Short mmCIF file of C-alpha atoms in Angstrom, two decimals:
data_model
loop_
_atom_site.label_atom_id
_atom_site.label_comp_id
_atom_site.label_asym_id
_atom_site.label_seq_id
_atom_site.Cartn_x
_atom_site.Cartn_y
_atom_site.Cartn_z
CA UNK A 689 0.05 -0.14 -0.03
CA UNK A 690 1.55 3.23 -0.84
CA UNK A 691 1.57 6.21 1.65
CA UNK A 692 -1.26 8.60 1.60
CA UNK A 693 -1.35 12.49 3.27
CA UNK A 694 -3.62 12.71 5.82
CA UNK A 695 -4.25 15.71 7.62
CA UNK A 696 -3.49 16.01 11.39
CA UNK A 697 -5.21 18.07 13.85
CA UNK A 698 -2.23 20.19 14.64
CA UNK A 699 -3.91 23.56 16.03
CA UNK A 700 -5.29 23.02 19.40
CA UNK A 701 -4.94 23.75 23.19
CA UNK A 702 -3.20 22.20 25.68
CA UNK A 703 -5.28 19.14 27.54
CA UNK A 704 -3.16 16.36 28.91
CA UNK A 705 -5.65 13.54 30.06
CA UNK A 706 -5.05 11.04 33.17
CA UNK A 707 -4.79 8.70 30.34
CA UNK A 708 -1.74 9.89 28.05
CA UNK A 709 -2.74 7.66 25.45
CA UNK A 710 -6.04 9.52 25.07
CA UNK A 711 -4.41 12.99 25.23
CA UNK A 712 -1.17 14.55 26.18
CA UNK A 713 -1.63 17.68 24.23
CA UNK A 714 0.48 20.72 24.97
CA UNK A 715 0.30 24.11 23.74
CA UNK A 716 3.23 26.22 25.12
CA UNK A 717 3.58 29.89 24.65
CA UNK A 718 1.58 29.43 21.74
CA UNK A 719 -2.03 31.38 21.39
CA UNK A 720 -4.97 29.30 19.70
CA UNK A 721 -6.35 31.82 17.48
CA UNK A 722 -9.61 31.18 15.32
CA UNK A 723 -10.38 33.65 12.28
CA UNK A 724 -13.48 33.70 10.24
CA UNK A 725 -11.40 33.70 7.06
CA UNK A 726 -7.83 32.80 5.90
CA UNK A 727 -5.77 29.93 4.86
CA UNK A 728 -7.26 27.97 7.69
CA UNK A 729 -9.75 29.09 10.43
CA UNK A 730 -7.39 28.38 13.22
CA UNK A 731 -3.68 28.75 14.04
CA UNK A 732 -1.24 28.83 16.84
CA UNK A 733 0.49 32.14 17.32
CA UNK A 734 3.57 33.58 19.27
CA UNK A 735 2.79 34.74 22.67
CA UNK A 736 4.25 38.15 22.87
CA UNK A 737 7.67 38.50 24.63
CA UNK A 738 8.79 41.09 27.01
CA UNK A 739 11.65 43.85 27.22
CA UNK A 740 12.57 45.76 29.93
CA UNK A 741 10.87 49.26 30.87
CA UNK A 742 12.04 49.76 34.26
CA UNK A 743 14.46 48.02 36.72
CA UNK A 744 13.93 47.61 40.24
CA UNK A 745 14.49 45.00 42.63
CA UNK A 746 12.43 43.13 45.39
CA UNK A 747 9.36 40.80 45.37
CA UNK A 748 6.44 41.73 43.21
CA UNK A 749 3.37 42.67 45.27
CA UNK A 750 1.67 44.15 42.63
CA UNK A 751 0.94 47.22 40.05
CA UNK A 752 -1.72 49.73 39.81
CA UNK A 753 -2.71 52.46 37.53
CA UNK A 754 -3.68 55.77 39.45
CA UNK A 755 -4.67 59.01 37.78
CA UNK A 756 -3.17 57.99 34.81
CA UNK A 757 0.26 57.09 36.69
CA UNK A 758 1.66 53.40 37.11
CA UNK A 759 2.40 52.46 40.61
CA UNK A 760 4.35 49.45 41.63
CA UNK A 761 5.13 47.70 45.28
CA UNK A 762 8.34 45.93 45.32
CA UNK A 763 9.27 44.25 48.22
CA UNK A 764 8.01 47.08 50.88
CA UNK A 765 8.50 50.18 48.70
CA UNK A 766 5.86 52.05 46.88
CA UNK A 767 7.05 53.67 43.74
CA UNK A 768 5.66 55.53 41.02
CA UNK A 769 6.76 54.96 37.49
CA UNK A 770 6.49 57.37 34.80
CA UNK A 771 6.24 57.21 31.00
CA UNK A 772 10.06 56.89 30.49
CA UNK A 773 10.26 54.19 33.50
CA UNK A 774 11.88 56.60 36.05
CA UNK A 775 10.84 55.68 39.63
CA UNK A 776 10.11 57.83 42.29
CA UNK A 777 9.85 56.25 45.82
CA UNK A 778 6.50 57.10 47.74
CA UNK A 779 6.86 55.36 51.06
CA UNK A 780 6.90 51.98 52.78
CA UNK A 781 3.93 49.44 52.47
CA UNK A 782 4.66 46.79 55.19
CA UNK A 783 4.40 43.03 54.55
CA UNK A 784 5.19 40.61 51.69
CA UNK A 785 1.73 39.42 50.63
CA UNK A 786 0.42 40.51 47.14
CA UNK A 787 -1.43 43.80 47.39
CA UNK A 788 -4.96 44.50 45.90
CA UNK A 789 -5.59 48.19 44.80
CA UNK A 790 -8.64 50.28 44.21
CA UNK A 791 -9.06 54.00 43.76
CA UNK A 792 -11.78 56.53 43.28
CA UNK A 793 -9.52 58.98 41.02
CA UNK A 794 -8.46 61.27 44.02
CA UNK A 795 -7.53 58.52 46.33
CA UNK A 796 -5.87 55.09 46.11
CA UNK A 797 -6.18 52.41 48.59
CA UNK A 798 -4.18 49.55 49.22
CA UNK A 799 -5.07 46.28 51.02
CA UNK A 800 -2.06 44.19 52.14
CA UNK A 801 -3.85 41.49 54.23
CA UNK A 802 -3.11 42.87 57.59
CA UNK A 803 -3.41 46.87 57.25
CA UNK A 804 -4.85 49.13 54.90
CA UNK A 805 -2.90 52.26 53.34
CA UNK A 806 -4.15 55.15 51.15
CA UNK A 807 -2.07 57.75 49.10
CA UNK A 808 -3.66 60.81 48.60
CA UNK A 809 -1.97 63.84 46.98
CA UNK A 810 1.47 62.05 46.83
CA UNK A 811 1.54 61.11 50.52
CA UNK A 812 1.40 57.51 51.72
CA UNK A 813 -0.22 56.80 55.01
CA UNK A 814 -1.78 53.88 57.37
CA UNK A 815 -5.67 54.31 57.55
CA UNK A 816 -5.97 54.54 61.41
CA UNK A 817 -9.94 54.49 61.47
CA UNK A 818 -10.52 52.16 64.52
CA UNK A 819 -13.45 50.93 62.58
CA UNK A 820 -11.54 49.77 59.93
CA UNK A 821 -10.75 45.80 60.30
CA UNK A 822 -9.05 45.40 56.83
CA UNK A 823 -8.77 41.89 55.23
CA UNK A 824 -7.03 40.83 51.98
CA UNK A 825 -9.14 43.33 49.45
CA UNK A 826 -10.47 46.23 48.63
CA UNK A 827 -12.72 47.44 45.93
CA UNK A 828 -14.58 50.53 44.92
CA UNK A 829 -18.34 51.21 43.53
CA UNK A 830 -20.31 54.48 43.55
CA UNK A 831 -17.98 56.61 45.48
CA UNK A 832 -17.45 53.91 48.49
CA UNK A 833 -14.54 51.74 48.96
CA UNK A 834 -15.63 48.06 50.11
CA UNK A 835 -13.33 45.51 51.75
CA UNK A 836 -13.50 42.16 53.38
CA UNK A 837 -13.23 41.79 57.13
CA UNK A 838 -13.23 39.56 59.85
CA UNK A 839 -15.68 36.87 60.29
CA UNK A 840 -17.31 36.87 57.02
CA UNK A 841 -17.89 40.41 57.17
CA UNK A 842 -17.56 43.19 54.52
CA UNK A 843 -17.15 46.97 55.17
CA UNK A 844 -18.15 49.83 53.19
CA UNK A 845 -16.52 53.54 53.60
CA UNK A 846 -18.26 57.12 53.99
CA UNK A 847 -19.38 58.47 50.48
CA UNK A 848 -16.31 60.11 49.02
CA UNK A 849 -13.95 59.39 52.31
CA UNK A 850 -12.08 56.31 51.30
CA UNK A 851 -10.48 56.09 54.58
CA UNK A 852 -13.35 56.50 56.87
CA UNK A 853 -15.62 53.56 58.00
CA UNK A 854 -18.43 54.07 60.32
CA UNK A 855 -18.85 51.65 62.89
CA UNK A 856 -22.02 50.45 61.75
CA UNK A 857 -21.26 50.42 58.05
CA UNK A 858 -20.54 46.52 57.75
CA UNK A 859 -22.70 43.70 56.62
CA UNK A 860 -22.13 39.69 56.60
CA UNK A 861 -22.35 37.29 53.90
CA UNK A 862 -24.29 34.64 55.57
CA UNK A 863 -25.45 32.02 52.89
CA UNK A 864 -22.59 29.80 54.23
CA UNK A 865 -20.28 29.73 57.15
CA UNK A 866 -17.27 30.43 55.05
CA UNK A 867 -15.16 33.36 55.45
CA UNK A 868 -15.53 35.97 52.82
CA UNK A 869 -11.69 36.85 51.67
CA UNK A 870 -12.24 38.86 48.27
CA UNK A 871 -14.64 42.09 47.66
CA UNK A 872 -14.82 42.32 43.83
CA UNK A 873 -17.05 44.88 41.65
CA UNK A 874 -17.97 44.27 38.31
CA UNK A 875 -20.40 45.82 36.15
CA UNK A 876 -22.17 47.79 39.28
CA UNK A 877 -22.47 44.51 41.13
CA UNK A 878 -20.28 43.23 44.52
CA UNK A 879 -18.87 39.94 44.28
CA UNK A 880 -18.23 38.51 48.31
CA UNK A 881 -16.04 35.23 47.45
CA UNK A 882 -16.09 33.27 50.57
CA UNK A 883 -12.91 30.82 51.05
CA UNK A 884 -14.96 27.26 50.34
CA UNK A 885 -18.36 27.08 49.29
CA UNK A 886 -20.19 30.26 48.56
CA UNK A 887 -19.86 33.49 46.35
CA UNK A 888 -22.53 36.00 47.05
CA UNK A 889 -23.99 38.75 45.00
CA UNK A 890 -24.88 42.42 46.13
CA UNK A 891 -26.13 45.49 44.73
CA UNK A 892 -25.82 48.96 45.75
CA UNK A 893 -29.43 49.75 47.32
CA UNK A 894 -28.50 53.00 48.51
CA UNK A 895 -30.22 52.68 51.80
CA UNK A 896 -29.45 51.14 55.27
CA UNK A 897 -25.96 50.48 56.72
CA UNK A 898 -24.49 49.70 54.35
CA UNK A 899 -26.24 50.66 51.37
CA UNK A 900 -26.17 47.01 49.68
CA UNK A 901 -28.31 44.27 49.90
CA UNK A 902 -28.19 41.01 48.49
CA UNK A 903 -29.31 40.06 45.21
CA UNK A 904 -32.08 37.17 45.61
CA UNK A 905 -30.80 33.92 43.59
CA UNK A 906 -27.33 35.36 43.48
CA UNK A 907 -25.58 33.13 45.57
CA UNK A 908 -23.11 30.77 43.71
CA UNK A 909 -22.32 27.53 45.67
CA UNK A 910 -18.35 27.72 45.16
CA UNK A 911 -15.77 29.59 46.73
CA UNK A 912 -12.50 30.99 45.86
CA UNK A 913 -8.97 29.41 45.99
CA UNK A 914 -6.76 32.67 46.75
CA UNK A 915 -7.77 36.05 47.10
CA UNK A 916 -5.53 36.99 44.06
CA UNK A 917 -7.06 34.32 41.48
CA UNK A 918 -9.58 37.01 40.28
CA UNK A 919 -9.57 38.93 37.24
CA UNK A 920 -12.16 40.65 34.80
CA UNK A 921 -12.39 41.20 31.13
CA UNK A 922 -14.98 43.91 29.67
CA UNK A 923 -17.98 40.97 29.48
CA UNK A 924 -16.95 38.52 32.57
CA UNK A 925 -15.46 38.17 35.87
CA UNK A 926 -12.85 34.95 36.16
CA UNK A 927 -11.77 33.16 39.26
CA UNK A 928 -10.19 30.10 40.36
CA UNK A 929 -12.61 28.23 42.83
CA UNK A 930 -12.22 26.63 45.80
CA UNK A 931 -12.28 22.96 44.08
CA UNK A 932 -9.51 23.72 41.51
CA UNK A 933 -11.61 24.75 38.65
CA UNK A 934 -11.91 28.17 36.86
CA UNK A 935 -15.24 29.77 36.18
CA UNK A 936 -16.56 32.88 35.00
CA UNK A 937 -19.69 35.02 35.81
CA UNK A 938 -21.25 37.50 33.65
CA UNK A 939 -23.91 38.35 36.24
CA UNK A 940 -25.17 36.31 39.08
CA UNK A 941 -24.34 32.74 38.01
CA UNK A 942 -20.81 30.85 37.92
CA UNK A 943 -19.74 29.06 34.74
CA UNK A 944 -17.36 26.12 34.59
CA UNK A 945 -14.62 27.05 31.71
CA UNK A 946 -12.26 24.30 32.64
CA UNK A 947 -11.86 20.76 30.77
CA UNK A 948 -11.84 17.88 33.11
CA UNK A 949 -7.81 17.17 32.43
CA UNK A 950 -6.94 20.72 33.24
CA UNK A 951 -9.24 21.07 36.56
CA UNK A 952 -7.75 17.74 37.43
CA UNK A 953 -4.53 18.82 37.35
CA UNK A 954 -5.05 21.84 38.97
CA UNK A 955 -6.82 19.88 42.12
CA UNK A 956 -3.59 17.71 42.20
CA UNK A 957 -1.14 21.21 42.88
CA UNK A 958 0.36 21.07 46.39
CA UNK A 959 -1.29 24.62 46.55
CA UNK A 960 -3.66 26.76 44.92
CA UNK A 961 -4.46 29.12 47.50
CA UNK A 962 -1.05 31.62 46.31
CA UNK A 963 -2.55 31.50 42.72
CA UNK A 964 -2.60 34.80 41.38
CA UNK A 965 -4.27 35.88 38.21
CA UNK A 966 -4.67 38.77 35.90
CA UNK A 967 -6.21 39.87 32.44
CA UNK A 968 -4.01 40.43 29.03
CA UNK A 969 -5.67 42.38 26.25
CA UNK A 970 -3.92 41.69 23.03
CA UNK A 971 -4.85 42.17 19.24
CA UNK A 972 -8.39 42.58 20.65
CA UNK A 973 -8.40 39.26 22.69
CA UNK A 974 -8.76 38.80 26.22
CA UNK A 975 -6.59 36.22 28.41
CA UNK A 976 -7.15 35.10 31.92
CA UNK A 977 -3.39 34.59 33.00
CA UNK A 978 -3.19 32.11 35.96
CA UNK A 979 0.34 31.81 37.89
CA UNK A 980 1.04 29.00 40.30
CA UNK A 981 3.82 30.49 42.22
CA UNK A 982 4.16 27.04 44.09
CA UNK A 983 3.89 24.66 41.49
CA UNK A 984 5.96 26.81 38.87
CA UNK A 985 3.39 26.73 36.42
CA UNK A 986 1.30 29.24 34.41
CA UNK A 987 -1.77 28.51 32.47
CA UNK A 988 -3.93 30.97 30.03
CA UNK A 989 -7.30 30.99 28.74
CA UNK A 990 -8.11 32.86 25.47
CA UNK A 991 -11.84 34.18 25.90
CA UNK A 992 -12.29 34.49 22.52
CA UNK A 993 -11.21 31.23 21.35
CA UNK A 994 -12.60 28.94 24.46
CA UNK A 995 -9.41 27.51 24.71
CA UNK A 996 -6.81 26.77 27.17
CA UNK A 997 -2.77 27.05 26.82
CA UNK A 998 0.33 27.29 28.56
CA UNK A 999 3.25 30.14 29.57
CA UNK A 1000 6.80 29.53 30.44
CA UNK A 1001 10.07 31.18 30.69
CA UNK A 1002 13.57 30.10 29.98
CA UNK A 1003 14.76 26.53 28.51
CA UNK A 1004 13.46 24.83 31.48
CA UNK A 1005 10.28 26.07 30.83
CA UNK A 1006 9.88 27.34 34.15
CA UNK A 1007 7.07 29.53 35.54
CA UNK A 1008 6.07 32.72 33.50
CA UNK A 1009 8.03 35.79 34.11
CA UNK A 1010 5.01 37.83 34.91
CA UNK A 1011 3.42 37.87 38.03
CA UNK A 1012 1.16 40.93 37.65
CA UNK A 1013 -0.07 43.29 34.91
CA UNK A 1014 -1.11 46.74 34.19
CA UNK A 1015 -1.99 49.03 30.95
CA UNK A 1016 -0.26 52.50 31.06
CA UNK A 1017 1.08 55.38 28.67
CA UNK A 1018 -0.35 52.96 25.52
CA UNK A 1019 1.64 49.80 26.68
CA UNK A 1020 1.20 46.50 28.38
CA UNK A 1021 3.07 45.93 31.49
CA UNK A 1022 4.13 42.66 33.41
CA UNK A 1023 6.10 42.61 36.35
CA UNK A 1024 8.71 40.12 37.24
CA UNK A 1025 10.10 40.71 40.88
CA UNK A 1026 11.11 44.69 41.16
CA UNK A 1027 11.40 44.75 37.19
CA UNK A 1028 8.72 46.00 34.78
CA UNK A 1029 8.64 44.65 31.44
CA UNK A 1030 6.59 45.68 28.32
CA UNK A 1031 4.94 42.65 26.55
CA UNK A 1032 5.79 43.42 22.57
CA UNK A 1033 4.52 41.28 19.60
CA UNK A 1034 7.78 41.78 18.07
CA UNK A 1035 10.11 40.88 20.96
CA UNK A 1036 10.59 36.82 21.06
CA UNK A 1037 12.18 36.35 24.53
CA UNK A 1038 11.25 37.19 28.12
CA UNK A 1039 13.73 40.27 28.88
CA UNK A 1040 16.59 38.14 27.23
CA UNK A 1041 15.31 34.42 28.49
CA UNK A 1042 14.61 32.27 26.15
CA UNK A 1043 11.04 31.23 25.31
CA UNK A 1044 10.22 27.92 24.41
CA UNK A 1045 7.27 27.45 22.04
CA UNK A 1046 5.99 23.95 21.75
CA UNK A 1047 2.98 21.80 20.39
CA UNK A 1048 2.61 18.16 21.19
CA UNK A 1049 -0.28 16.66 19.00
CA UNK A 1050 -3.19 14.68 19.83
CA UNK A 1051 -2.36 10.85 19.09
CA UNK A 1052 -2.65 9.57 15.27
CA UNK A 1053 -4.21 6.28 14.93
CA UNK A 1054 -5.50 4.07 12.51
CA UNK A 1055 -9.41 4.24 12.01
CA UNK A 1056 -9.53 0.43 12.49
CA UNK A 1057 -6.86 0.21 15.19
CA UNK A 1058 -4.56 -1.40 13.43
CA UNK A 1059 -0.57 -0.49 12.73
CA UNK A 1060 0.17 2.26 11.05
CA UNK A 1061 3.73 3.15 9.41
CA UNK A 1062 4.57 6.92 8.95
CA UNK A 1063 7.31 8.54 6.11
CA UNK A 1064 6.93 11.85 7.01
CA UNK A 1065 5.73 14.67 8.74
CA UNK A 1066 4.58 18.38 7.16
CA UNK A 1067 3.87 21.06 9.30
CA UNK A 1068 2.13 24.04 7.53
CA UNK A 1069 3.58 27.05 8.81
CA UNK A 1070 5.11 30.86 8.30
CA UNK A 1071 8.54 30.39 6.93
CA UNK A 1072 11.31 32.83 6.08
CA UNK A 1073 11.13 34.46 9.53
CA UNK A 1074 14.56 34.26 10.39
CA UNK A 1075 16.48 37.23 12.07
CA UNK A 1076 19.20 39.86 10.27
CA UNK A 1077 21.92 38.81 12.83
CA UNK A 1078 22.71 36.71 16.03
CA UNK A 1079 20.58 33.22 16.95
CA UNK A 1080 17.56 32.96 14.80
CA UNK A 1081 19.33 33.96 11.63
CA UNK A 1082 18.80 30.35 10.44
CA UNK A 1083 15.98 29.23 12.91
CA UNK A 1084 15.12 25.48 13.07
CA UNK A 1085 12.12 23.65 14.49
CA UNK A 1086 12.77 20.47 16.74
CA UNK A 1087 10.70 17.30 15.74
CA UNK A 1088 10.12 14.01 17.99
CA UNK A 1089 7.88 11.29 18.03
CA UNK A 1090 6.19 8.89 20.59
CA UNK A 1091 4.87 5.64 20.00
CA UNK A 1092 3.82 4.86 23.40
CA UNK A 1093 1.23 7.59 24.28
CA UNK A 1094 3.37 9.96 25.43
CA UNK A 1095 5.48 8.13 27.75
CA UNK A 1096 9.12 8.19 25.91
CA UNK A 1097 10.39 10.18 22.83
CA UNK A 1098 12.50 9.56 20.24
CA UNK A 1099 15.81 11.38 19.61
CA UNK A 1100 15.50 15.02 18.42
CA UNK A 1101 15.57 16.28 14.75
CA UNK A 1102 15.86 19.39 13.61
CA UNK A 1103 14.66 21.09 10.27
CA UNK A 1104 15.26 24.52 9.09
CA UNK A 1105 12.29 27.15 8.48
CA UNK A 1106 13.96 29.72 6.59
CA UNK A 1107 16.34 32.38 6.49
CA UNK A 1108 14.85 36.32 6.72
CA UNK A 1109 12.43 36.13 3.42
CA UNK A 1110 12.89 32.59 2.21
CA UNK A 1111 9.17 31.94 2.39
CA UNK A 1112 9.22 29.19 -0.16
CA UNK A 1113 10.75 26.59 2.50
CA UNK A 1114 8.76 23.55 3.09
CA UNK A 1115 8.90 22.07 6.71
CA UNK A 1116 9.22 18.24 5.98
CA UNK A 1117 10.49 15.86 8.62
CA UNK A 1118 11.40 12.48 7.02
CA UNK A 1119 10.97 9.59 9.86
CA UNK A 1120 10.20 6.03 9.03
CA UNK A 1121 8.64 4.63 12.13
CA UNK A 1122 5.46 2.09 12.65
CA UNK A 1123 3.36 1.94 15.65
CA UNK A 1124 -0.32 1.57 16.68
CA UNK A 1125 -0.19 5.43 17.83
CA UNK A 1126 2.24 8.33 16.96
CA UNK A 1127 2.32 11.51 19.00
CA UNK A 1128 4.36 14.09 17.25
CA UNK A 1129 6.22 16.91 19.42
CA UNK A 1130 7.65 20.37 18.04
CA UNK A 1131 9.30 22.92 19.78
CA UNK A 1132 11.17 26.18 18.55
CA UNK A 1133 13.68 28.04 20.67
CA UNK A 1134 15.35 30.39 18.22
CA UNK A 1135 13.63 33.84 18.92
CA UNK A 1136 11.72 34.25 16.06
CA UNK A 1137 8.01 34.96 15.22
CA UNK A 1138 6.11 31.51 15.07
CA UNK A 1139 2.82 31.03 13.23
CA UNK A 1140 1.32 27.04 12.82
CA UNK A 1141 -1.62 26.59 10.53
CA UNK A 1142 -1.86 22.74 10.14
CA UNK A 1143 -0.17 19.47 9.51
CA UNK A 1144 -0.28 16.60 7.30
CA UNK A 1145 1.40 13.21 8.15
CA UNK A 1146 2.34 10.54 5.28
CA UNK A 1147 0.52 7.16 6.63
CA UNK A 1148 -0.08 3.58 5.15
CA UNK A 1149 -1.98 1.16 6.89
CA UNK A 1150 0.91 -1.68 8.25
CA UNK A 1151 -1.29 -4.48 9.42
CA UNK A 1152 -1.67 -5.66 12.84
#
């Protein structure tokens, strides 16, 4: 029997099942992008690299844009950073927890998990109101600041006075006995996240103390894994549930957006209660980024394509470099330790560190379950992407195959993908092999733009 070219389901999301033979798919540092018209209707495109914008030191505790200025807490130091990356020290913010910010345009409040701060007219101070019992977070709605507090409570500031809390201006989320660990506002709703089994929806009724009432039917039976694992796009709130699944909310109901293999992976992590999340906007697409510091892994969800993928930095594919995110001065910024880096679609390293872009395909099998024999694998991609000088001037892609469900891999083979302008290069891996199933892994470490559009494999039946 002669070899036949068979299309391969190459473009896809990360999905590593408990049964490796069922699916060992990995999509690393590649965006699953879906387009209405084009050569294909889906592609894998390079996640942007990052370049230095402002250099600093210390643990990243968060960034926030207030009155058009970028602020960052590194270690215990609050700094402002101007459009040229120049830093000005504002003051000291005690502790080591990630910080949560909110502002009303005149005052910026900072929640640290132990005490709250406020920045007014460039002056940083600890909020000393004796009625304030600060928790992990602060949020803003209708001229009032809202913070989670002790015993499942939340507190609401006086109107127009972010640092003043009336002694009776509090309420308790009572639908479940768990503790409220995050107050979050979105689309004129207040979400109170419990730490185990509940999330309540409240609205600003304008009457009473505090002037908030619970939305009837707005209680969701899932809590929050980490106070820092919540973010929102223009349409949805996303959060990591205490059960290890990622949910999104548009109004008062939580929708599970996690495939079983990924939620199973999260549930098996040593710790998820330190997870940090943020939202990134690129080319009109929204991405929920979920960083697991203890595990050293980062996952991303493409809202527009309903697809999960992974992010990593350096040749060992360690945890993604960005731990918080902000947009200012017409740029997108991530924080890495004390440094602020600019996300850039034309940069193909992470502040000089290697980015490994990887795709592992679903298993390729015979329809009748027999053995198959391959002679070559053809990758449909943009070629001629080499650089003018340095690493990447003559870029290559690495190919491997697994014949046992992703448990082991063949030796590496390297195929050139074209110097700059060499757009007629055909990327074909010649590899004779016979097996009951074949999984292909490709990797690119050269700092060049990558766009995968599809693939095909030359196969024939090989008996039993």
